[in-house]
Coordinates of C-alpha atoms and ligand atoms in Angstrom, one line a residue:
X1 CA -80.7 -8.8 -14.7
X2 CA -83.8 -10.8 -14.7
X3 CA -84.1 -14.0 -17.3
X4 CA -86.1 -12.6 -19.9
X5 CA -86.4 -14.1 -23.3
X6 CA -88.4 -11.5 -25.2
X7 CA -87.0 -8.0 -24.9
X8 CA -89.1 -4.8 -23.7
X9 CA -89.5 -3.3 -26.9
X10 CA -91.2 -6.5 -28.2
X11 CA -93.6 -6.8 -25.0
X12 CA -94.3 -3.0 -25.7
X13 CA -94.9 -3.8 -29.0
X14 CA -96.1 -6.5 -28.9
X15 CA -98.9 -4.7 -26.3
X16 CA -99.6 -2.5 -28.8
X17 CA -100.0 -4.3 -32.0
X18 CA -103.4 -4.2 -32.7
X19 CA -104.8 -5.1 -29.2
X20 CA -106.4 -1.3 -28.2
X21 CA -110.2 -2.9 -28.4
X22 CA -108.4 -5.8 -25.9
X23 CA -109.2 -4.4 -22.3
X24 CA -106.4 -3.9 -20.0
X25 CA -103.3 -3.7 -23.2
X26 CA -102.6 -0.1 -22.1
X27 CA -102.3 -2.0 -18.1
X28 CA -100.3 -4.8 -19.2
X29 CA -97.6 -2.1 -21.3
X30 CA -97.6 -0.1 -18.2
X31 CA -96.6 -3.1 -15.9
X32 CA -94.3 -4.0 -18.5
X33 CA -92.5 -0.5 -18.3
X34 CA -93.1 -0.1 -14.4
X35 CA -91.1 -3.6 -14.3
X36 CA -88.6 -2.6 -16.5
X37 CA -87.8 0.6 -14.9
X38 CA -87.8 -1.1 -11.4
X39 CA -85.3 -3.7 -12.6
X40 CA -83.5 -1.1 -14.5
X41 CA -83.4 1.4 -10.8
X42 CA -82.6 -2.0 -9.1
X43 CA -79.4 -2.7 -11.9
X44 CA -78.3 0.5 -11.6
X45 CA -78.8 0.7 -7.9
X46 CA -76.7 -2.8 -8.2
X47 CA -74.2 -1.3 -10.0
X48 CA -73.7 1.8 -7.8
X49 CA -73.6 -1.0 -4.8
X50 CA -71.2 -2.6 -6.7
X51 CA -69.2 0.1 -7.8
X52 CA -69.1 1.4 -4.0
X53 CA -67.5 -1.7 -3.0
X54 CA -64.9 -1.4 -5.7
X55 CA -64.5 1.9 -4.8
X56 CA -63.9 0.4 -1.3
X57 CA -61.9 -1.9 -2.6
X58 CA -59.5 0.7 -4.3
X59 CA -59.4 3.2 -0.9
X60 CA -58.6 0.2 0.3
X61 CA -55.9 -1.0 -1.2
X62 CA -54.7 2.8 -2.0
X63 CA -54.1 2.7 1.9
X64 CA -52.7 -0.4 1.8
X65 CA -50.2 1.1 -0.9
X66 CA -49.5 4.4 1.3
X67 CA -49.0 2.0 4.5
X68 CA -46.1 0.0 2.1
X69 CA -44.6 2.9 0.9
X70 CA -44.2 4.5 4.4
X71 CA -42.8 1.5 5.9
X72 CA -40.8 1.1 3.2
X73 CA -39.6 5.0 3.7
X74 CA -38.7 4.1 7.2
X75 CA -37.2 1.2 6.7
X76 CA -34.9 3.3 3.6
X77 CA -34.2 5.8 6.7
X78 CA -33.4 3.4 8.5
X79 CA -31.3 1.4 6.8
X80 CA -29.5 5.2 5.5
X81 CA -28.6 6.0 9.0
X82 CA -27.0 3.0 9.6
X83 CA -25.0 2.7 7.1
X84 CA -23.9 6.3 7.7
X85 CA -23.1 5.3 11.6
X86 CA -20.9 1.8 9.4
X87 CA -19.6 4.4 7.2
X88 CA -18.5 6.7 10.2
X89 CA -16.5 3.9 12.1
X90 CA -14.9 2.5 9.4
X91 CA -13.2 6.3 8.9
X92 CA -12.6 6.5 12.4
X93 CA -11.1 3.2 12.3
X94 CA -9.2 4.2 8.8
X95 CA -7.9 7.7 10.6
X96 CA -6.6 5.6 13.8
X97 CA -4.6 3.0 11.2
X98 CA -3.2 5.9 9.5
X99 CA -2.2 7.3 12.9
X100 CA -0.7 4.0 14.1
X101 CA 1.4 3.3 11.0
X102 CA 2.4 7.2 10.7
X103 CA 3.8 6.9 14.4
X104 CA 5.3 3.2 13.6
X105 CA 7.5 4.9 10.3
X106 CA 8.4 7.7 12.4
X107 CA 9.5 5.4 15.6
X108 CA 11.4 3.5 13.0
X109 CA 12.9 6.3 11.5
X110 CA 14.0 7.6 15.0
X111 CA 15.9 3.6 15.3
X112 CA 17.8 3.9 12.2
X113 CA 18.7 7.6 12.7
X114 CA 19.5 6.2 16.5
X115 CA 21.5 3.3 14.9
X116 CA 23.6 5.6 12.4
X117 CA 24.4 7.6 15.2
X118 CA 25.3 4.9 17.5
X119 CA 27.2 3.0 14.5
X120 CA 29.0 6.6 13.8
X121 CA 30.1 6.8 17.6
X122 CA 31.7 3.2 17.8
X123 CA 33.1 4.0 14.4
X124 CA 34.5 6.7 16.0
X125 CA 36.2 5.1 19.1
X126 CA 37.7 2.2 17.0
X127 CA 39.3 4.1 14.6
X128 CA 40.4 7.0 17.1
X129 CA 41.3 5.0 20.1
X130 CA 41.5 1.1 19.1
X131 CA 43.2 2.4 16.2
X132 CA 45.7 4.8 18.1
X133 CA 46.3 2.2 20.3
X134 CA 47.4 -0.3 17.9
X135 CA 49.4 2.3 16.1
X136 CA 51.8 2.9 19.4
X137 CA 52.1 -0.8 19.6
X138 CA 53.3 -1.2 16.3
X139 CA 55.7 1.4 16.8
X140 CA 56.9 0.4 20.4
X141 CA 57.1 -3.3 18.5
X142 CA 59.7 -1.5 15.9
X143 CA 61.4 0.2 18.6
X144 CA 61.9 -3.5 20.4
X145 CA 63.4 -4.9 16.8
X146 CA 65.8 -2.4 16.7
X147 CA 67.4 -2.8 20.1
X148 CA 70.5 -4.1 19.0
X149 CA 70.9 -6.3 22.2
X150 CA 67.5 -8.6 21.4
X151 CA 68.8 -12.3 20.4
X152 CA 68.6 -13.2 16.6
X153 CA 66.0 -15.8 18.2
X154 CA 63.6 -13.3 18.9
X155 CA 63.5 -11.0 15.8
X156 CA 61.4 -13.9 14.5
X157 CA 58.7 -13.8 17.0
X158 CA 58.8 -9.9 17.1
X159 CA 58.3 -9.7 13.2
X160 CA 55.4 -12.3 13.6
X161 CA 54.1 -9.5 16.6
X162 CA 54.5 -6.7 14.0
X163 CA 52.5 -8.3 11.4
X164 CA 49.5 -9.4 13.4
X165 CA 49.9 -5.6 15.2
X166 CA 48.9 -4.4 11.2
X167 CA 46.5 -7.4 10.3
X168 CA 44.5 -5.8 13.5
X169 CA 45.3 -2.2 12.5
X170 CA 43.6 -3.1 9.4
X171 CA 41.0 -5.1 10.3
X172 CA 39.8 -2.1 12.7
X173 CA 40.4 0.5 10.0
X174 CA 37.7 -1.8 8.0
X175 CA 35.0 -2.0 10.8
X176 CA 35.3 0.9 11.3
X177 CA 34.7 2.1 7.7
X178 CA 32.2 -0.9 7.8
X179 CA 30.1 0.5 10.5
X180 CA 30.1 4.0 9.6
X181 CA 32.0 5.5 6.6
X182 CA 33.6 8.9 7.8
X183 CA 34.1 9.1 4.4
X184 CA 30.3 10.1 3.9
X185 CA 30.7 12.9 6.4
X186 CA 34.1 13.8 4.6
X187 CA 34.2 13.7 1.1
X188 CA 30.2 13.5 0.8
X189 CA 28.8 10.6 -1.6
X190 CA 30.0 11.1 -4.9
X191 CA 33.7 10.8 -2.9
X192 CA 32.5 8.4 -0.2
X193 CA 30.8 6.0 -3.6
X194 CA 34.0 6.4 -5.0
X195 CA 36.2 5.0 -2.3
X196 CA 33.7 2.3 -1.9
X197 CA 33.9 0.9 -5.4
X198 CA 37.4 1.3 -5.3
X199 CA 37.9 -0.8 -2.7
X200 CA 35.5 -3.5 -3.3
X201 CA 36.6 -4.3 -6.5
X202 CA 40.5 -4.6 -5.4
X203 CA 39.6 -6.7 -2.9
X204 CA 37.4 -8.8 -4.9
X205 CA 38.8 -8.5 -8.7
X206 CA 35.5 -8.3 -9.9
X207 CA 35.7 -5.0 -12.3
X208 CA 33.4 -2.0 -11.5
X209 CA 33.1 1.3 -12.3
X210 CA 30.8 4.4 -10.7
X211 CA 28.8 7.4 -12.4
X212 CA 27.9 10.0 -10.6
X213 CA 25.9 12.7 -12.2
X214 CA 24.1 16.0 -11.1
X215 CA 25.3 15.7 -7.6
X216 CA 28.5 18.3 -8.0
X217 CA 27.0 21.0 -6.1
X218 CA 24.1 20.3 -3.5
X219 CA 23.9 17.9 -1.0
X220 CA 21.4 15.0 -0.9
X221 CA 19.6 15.0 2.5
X222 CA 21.9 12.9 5.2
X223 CA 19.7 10.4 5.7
X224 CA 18.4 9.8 2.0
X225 CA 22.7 9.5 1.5
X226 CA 22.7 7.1 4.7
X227 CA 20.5 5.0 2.7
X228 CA 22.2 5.3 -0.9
X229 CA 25.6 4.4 1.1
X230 CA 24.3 1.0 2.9
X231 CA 22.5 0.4 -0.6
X232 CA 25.6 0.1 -2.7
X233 CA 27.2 -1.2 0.1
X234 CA 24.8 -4.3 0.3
X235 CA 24.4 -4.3 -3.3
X236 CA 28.1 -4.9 -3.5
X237 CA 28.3 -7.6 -0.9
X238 CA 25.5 -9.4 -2.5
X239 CA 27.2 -9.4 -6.2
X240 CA 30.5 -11.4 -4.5
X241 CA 29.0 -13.1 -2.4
X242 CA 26.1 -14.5 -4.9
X243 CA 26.5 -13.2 -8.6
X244 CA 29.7 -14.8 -9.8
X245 CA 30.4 -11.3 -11.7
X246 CA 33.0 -10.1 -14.2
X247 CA 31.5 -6.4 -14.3
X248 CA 29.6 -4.1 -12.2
X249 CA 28.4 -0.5 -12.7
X250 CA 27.4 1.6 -10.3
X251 CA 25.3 4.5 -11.3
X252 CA 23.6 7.5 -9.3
X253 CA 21.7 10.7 -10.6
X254 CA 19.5 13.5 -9.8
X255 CA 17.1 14.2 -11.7
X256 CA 14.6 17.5 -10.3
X257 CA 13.1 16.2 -7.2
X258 CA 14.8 12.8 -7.2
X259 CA 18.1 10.9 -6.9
X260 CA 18.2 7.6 -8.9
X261 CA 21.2 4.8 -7.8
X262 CA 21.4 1.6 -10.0
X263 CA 23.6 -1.1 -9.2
X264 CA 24.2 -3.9 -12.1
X265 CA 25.7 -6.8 -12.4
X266 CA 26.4 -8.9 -15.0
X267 CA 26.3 -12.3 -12.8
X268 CA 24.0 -15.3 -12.7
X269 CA 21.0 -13.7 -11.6
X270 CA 18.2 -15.1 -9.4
X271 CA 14.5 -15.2 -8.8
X272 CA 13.8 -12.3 -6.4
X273 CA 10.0 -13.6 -6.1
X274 CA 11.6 -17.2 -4.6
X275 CA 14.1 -15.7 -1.9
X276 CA 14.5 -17.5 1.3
X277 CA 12.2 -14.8 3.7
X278 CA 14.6 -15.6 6.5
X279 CA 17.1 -13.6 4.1
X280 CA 17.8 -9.8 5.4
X281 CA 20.0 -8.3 2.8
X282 CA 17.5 -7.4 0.7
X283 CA 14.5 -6.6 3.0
X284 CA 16.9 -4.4 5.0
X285 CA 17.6 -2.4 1.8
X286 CA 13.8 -2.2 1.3
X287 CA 13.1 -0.9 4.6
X288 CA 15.7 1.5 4.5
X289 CA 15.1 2.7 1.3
X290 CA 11.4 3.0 2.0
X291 CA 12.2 4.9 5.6
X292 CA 14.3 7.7 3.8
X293 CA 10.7 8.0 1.6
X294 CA 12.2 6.0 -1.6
X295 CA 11.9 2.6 -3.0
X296 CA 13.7 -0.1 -4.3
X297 CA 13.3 -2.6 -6.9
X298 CA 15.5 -5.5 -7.7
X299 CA 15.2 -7.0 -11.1
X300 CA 16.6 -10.3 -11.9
X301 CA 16.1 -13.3 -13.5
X302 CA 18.6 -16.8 -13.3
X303 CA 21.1 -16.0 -16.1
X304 CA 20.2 -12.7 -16.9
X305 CA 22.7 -11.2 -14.0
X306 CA 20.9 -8.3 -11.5
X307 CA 20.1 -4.7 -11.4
X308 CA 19.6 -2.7 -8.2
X309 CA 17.4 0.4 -7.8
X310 CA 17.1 2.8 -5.6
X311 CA 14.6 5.8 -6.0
X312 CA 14.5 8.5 -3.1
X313 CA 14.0 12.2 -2.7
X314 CA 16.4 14.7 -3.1
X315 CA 15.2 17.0 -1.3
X316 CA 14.4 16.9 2.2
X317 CA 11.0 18.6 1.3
X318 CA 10.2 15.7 -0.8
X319 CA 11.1 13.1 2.3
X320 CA 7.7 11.7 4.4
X321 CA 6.6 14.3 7.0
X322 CA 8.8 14.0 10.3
X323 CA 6.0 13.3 13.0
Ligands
ADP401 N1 23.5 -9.8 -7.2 C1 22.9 -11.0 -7.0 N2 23.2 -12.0 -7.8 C2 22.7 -13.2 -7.6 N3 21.9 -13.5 -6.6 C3 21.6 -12.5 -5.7 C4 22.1 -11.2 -5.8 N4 21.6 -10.5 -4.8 C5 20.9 -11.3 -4.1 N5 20.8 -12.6 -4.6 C6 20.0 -13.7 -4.1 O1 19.1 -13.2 -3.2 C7 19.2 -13.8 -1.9 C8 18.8 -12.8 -0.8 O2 19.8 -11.8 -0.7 P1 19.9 -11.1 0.7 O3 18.6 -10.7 1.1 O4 20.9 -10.0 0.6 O5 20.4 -12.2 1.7 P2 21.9 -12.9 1.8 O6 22.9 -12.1 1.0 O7 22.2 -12.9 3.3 O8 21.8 -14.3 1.2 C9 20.6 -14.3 -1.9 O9 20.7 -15.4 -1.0 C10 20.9 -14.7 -3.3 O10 20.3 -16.0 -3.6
MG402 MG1 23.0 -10.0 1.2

């Protein structure tokens, strides 16, 4: 724009005011215009120039924009298909853990179904032939006493034979009930329970008593009854050898799809959080519990006295898949 203090339209007028007679007014206006228009094409021109470049400018950085936003797109791509190839092996990896531990449970399940049955077959030979043994001893013993023509010396020694003869009897009768209670194939649980309890508390004098409830007609699966056996039976061993109990109740239910065994005590309690983990009682419940497809909870607190219980399926289509 150029530096002009006096605008056109007072040159023009100023041009025209008055000065027609002055020679060359009409020449000066003129220039005047002709100057103004020039600067006025030149402006504009200026501004087109200028307006060009901004226009540049904007095409410019329009590109610049697209360029961004493509990168950016491939970089979103891919970054996409990466994490769809991380996604992809962490499933495989997910899928081969899920394998491992579904073959681990069922090689575990095969041990303790192995175990039972090798537990069931010593069972077997102490009480059938360990036991049969004894028993002829004992009677070829009484047979000795009663030869008239032993001396009186000796009826001593022989008694003293006879009583270790049933001290063994018995003390095989009770590994062998120990290791695998014939008494579960025989008389099932409810009967099996039963004889346990029994016998636990006359040998201990701690007072107990068993429910057993919905289990009259069908069958638990044998393994899931395996389980609820050694349960009790641990249960029990852990109330006289720890709990300093007056009463215990044992109690076990079905209930639709699953049998329910509680074991309480009334003793001194513990703090099942703080247990020694070289202890195997309790994890060996655990495990067995959890193999049959149950689990177990122990609740306790110091002077609030324990409660065992057992949750597993009763029915074998409820168990974990056999792999
Ligand atoms: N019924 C119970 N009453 C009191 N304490 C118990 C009872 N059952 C378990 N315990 C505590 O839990 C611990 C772990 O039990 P367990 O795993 O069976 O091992 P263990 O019987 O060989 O000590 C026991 O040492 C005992 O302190
Ligand atoms: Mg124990």
């Amino acid at each position: 724009m150029p530096v002009d203090t006096v605008g056109t339209d007072d040159r023009l007028r100023a041009g025209s005011r008055g000065d027609e007679t002055r020679p060359g007014s009409a020449h000066d206006a003129w220039r005047v215009v002709l100057s103004e228009a020039a600067s006025l094409v030149d402006e504009t021109s200026r501004g087109a120039a200028e307006r060009g470049r901004a226009l540049g400018e904007f095409r410019r950085a329009l590109d610049e924009l697209r360029r961004a936003h493509d990168r950016l797109e491939a970089r979103v791509a891919e970054r996409t298909a990466e994490l769809a190839r991380a996604n992809e092996k962490l499933r495989d990896e997910a899928l081969e853990r899920a394998r491992v531990e579904q073959a681990r449970t069922a090689l575990q399940r095969q041990l303790a179904t192995l175990q039972e049955d090798e537990r069931r077959r010593i069972a077997r030979d102490l009480h059938d032939q360990t036991g049969q043994l004894l028993a002829s001893l004992s009677l070829a013993v009484q047979a000795v006493g009663a030869d008239g023509a032993l001396p009186a010396r000796s009826h001593g020694r022989l008694a003293e034979v006879q009583r270790v003869s049933d001290e063994l009897g018995r003390q095989v009768h009770e590994m062998a009930v120990r290791l695998r209670p014939t008494a579960l194939d025989d008389l099932g649980l409810p009967g099996a329970l039963g004889q346990l309890v029994a016998d636990w508390s006359a040998r201990t004098g701690v007072g107990a008593d068993l429910q057993v409830t919905g289990l009259e007609v069908e069958r638990l699966p044998a393994e899931v009854e395996t389980a609820l056996y050694r349960v009790v039976q641990e249960a029990l061993t852990n109330v006289a050898k720890h709990a300093h109990a007056r009463q215990v109740s044992v109690t076990l239910g079905r209930l639709g799809l699953e049998a329910t065994l509680v074991v309480e005590d009334d003793g001194r309690g513990f703090a099942p959080d703080r247990v020694d983990p070289g202890r195997l009682g309790l994890l060996g419940m655990t495990e067995r519990v959890t193999l049959a497809g149950g689990r177990l909870d122990v609740e306790s607190s110091p002077g609030a006295g324990t409660t065992v219980i057992a949750r597993l399926p009763a029915d074998d289509r409820a168990g974990p898949a056999d792999a």
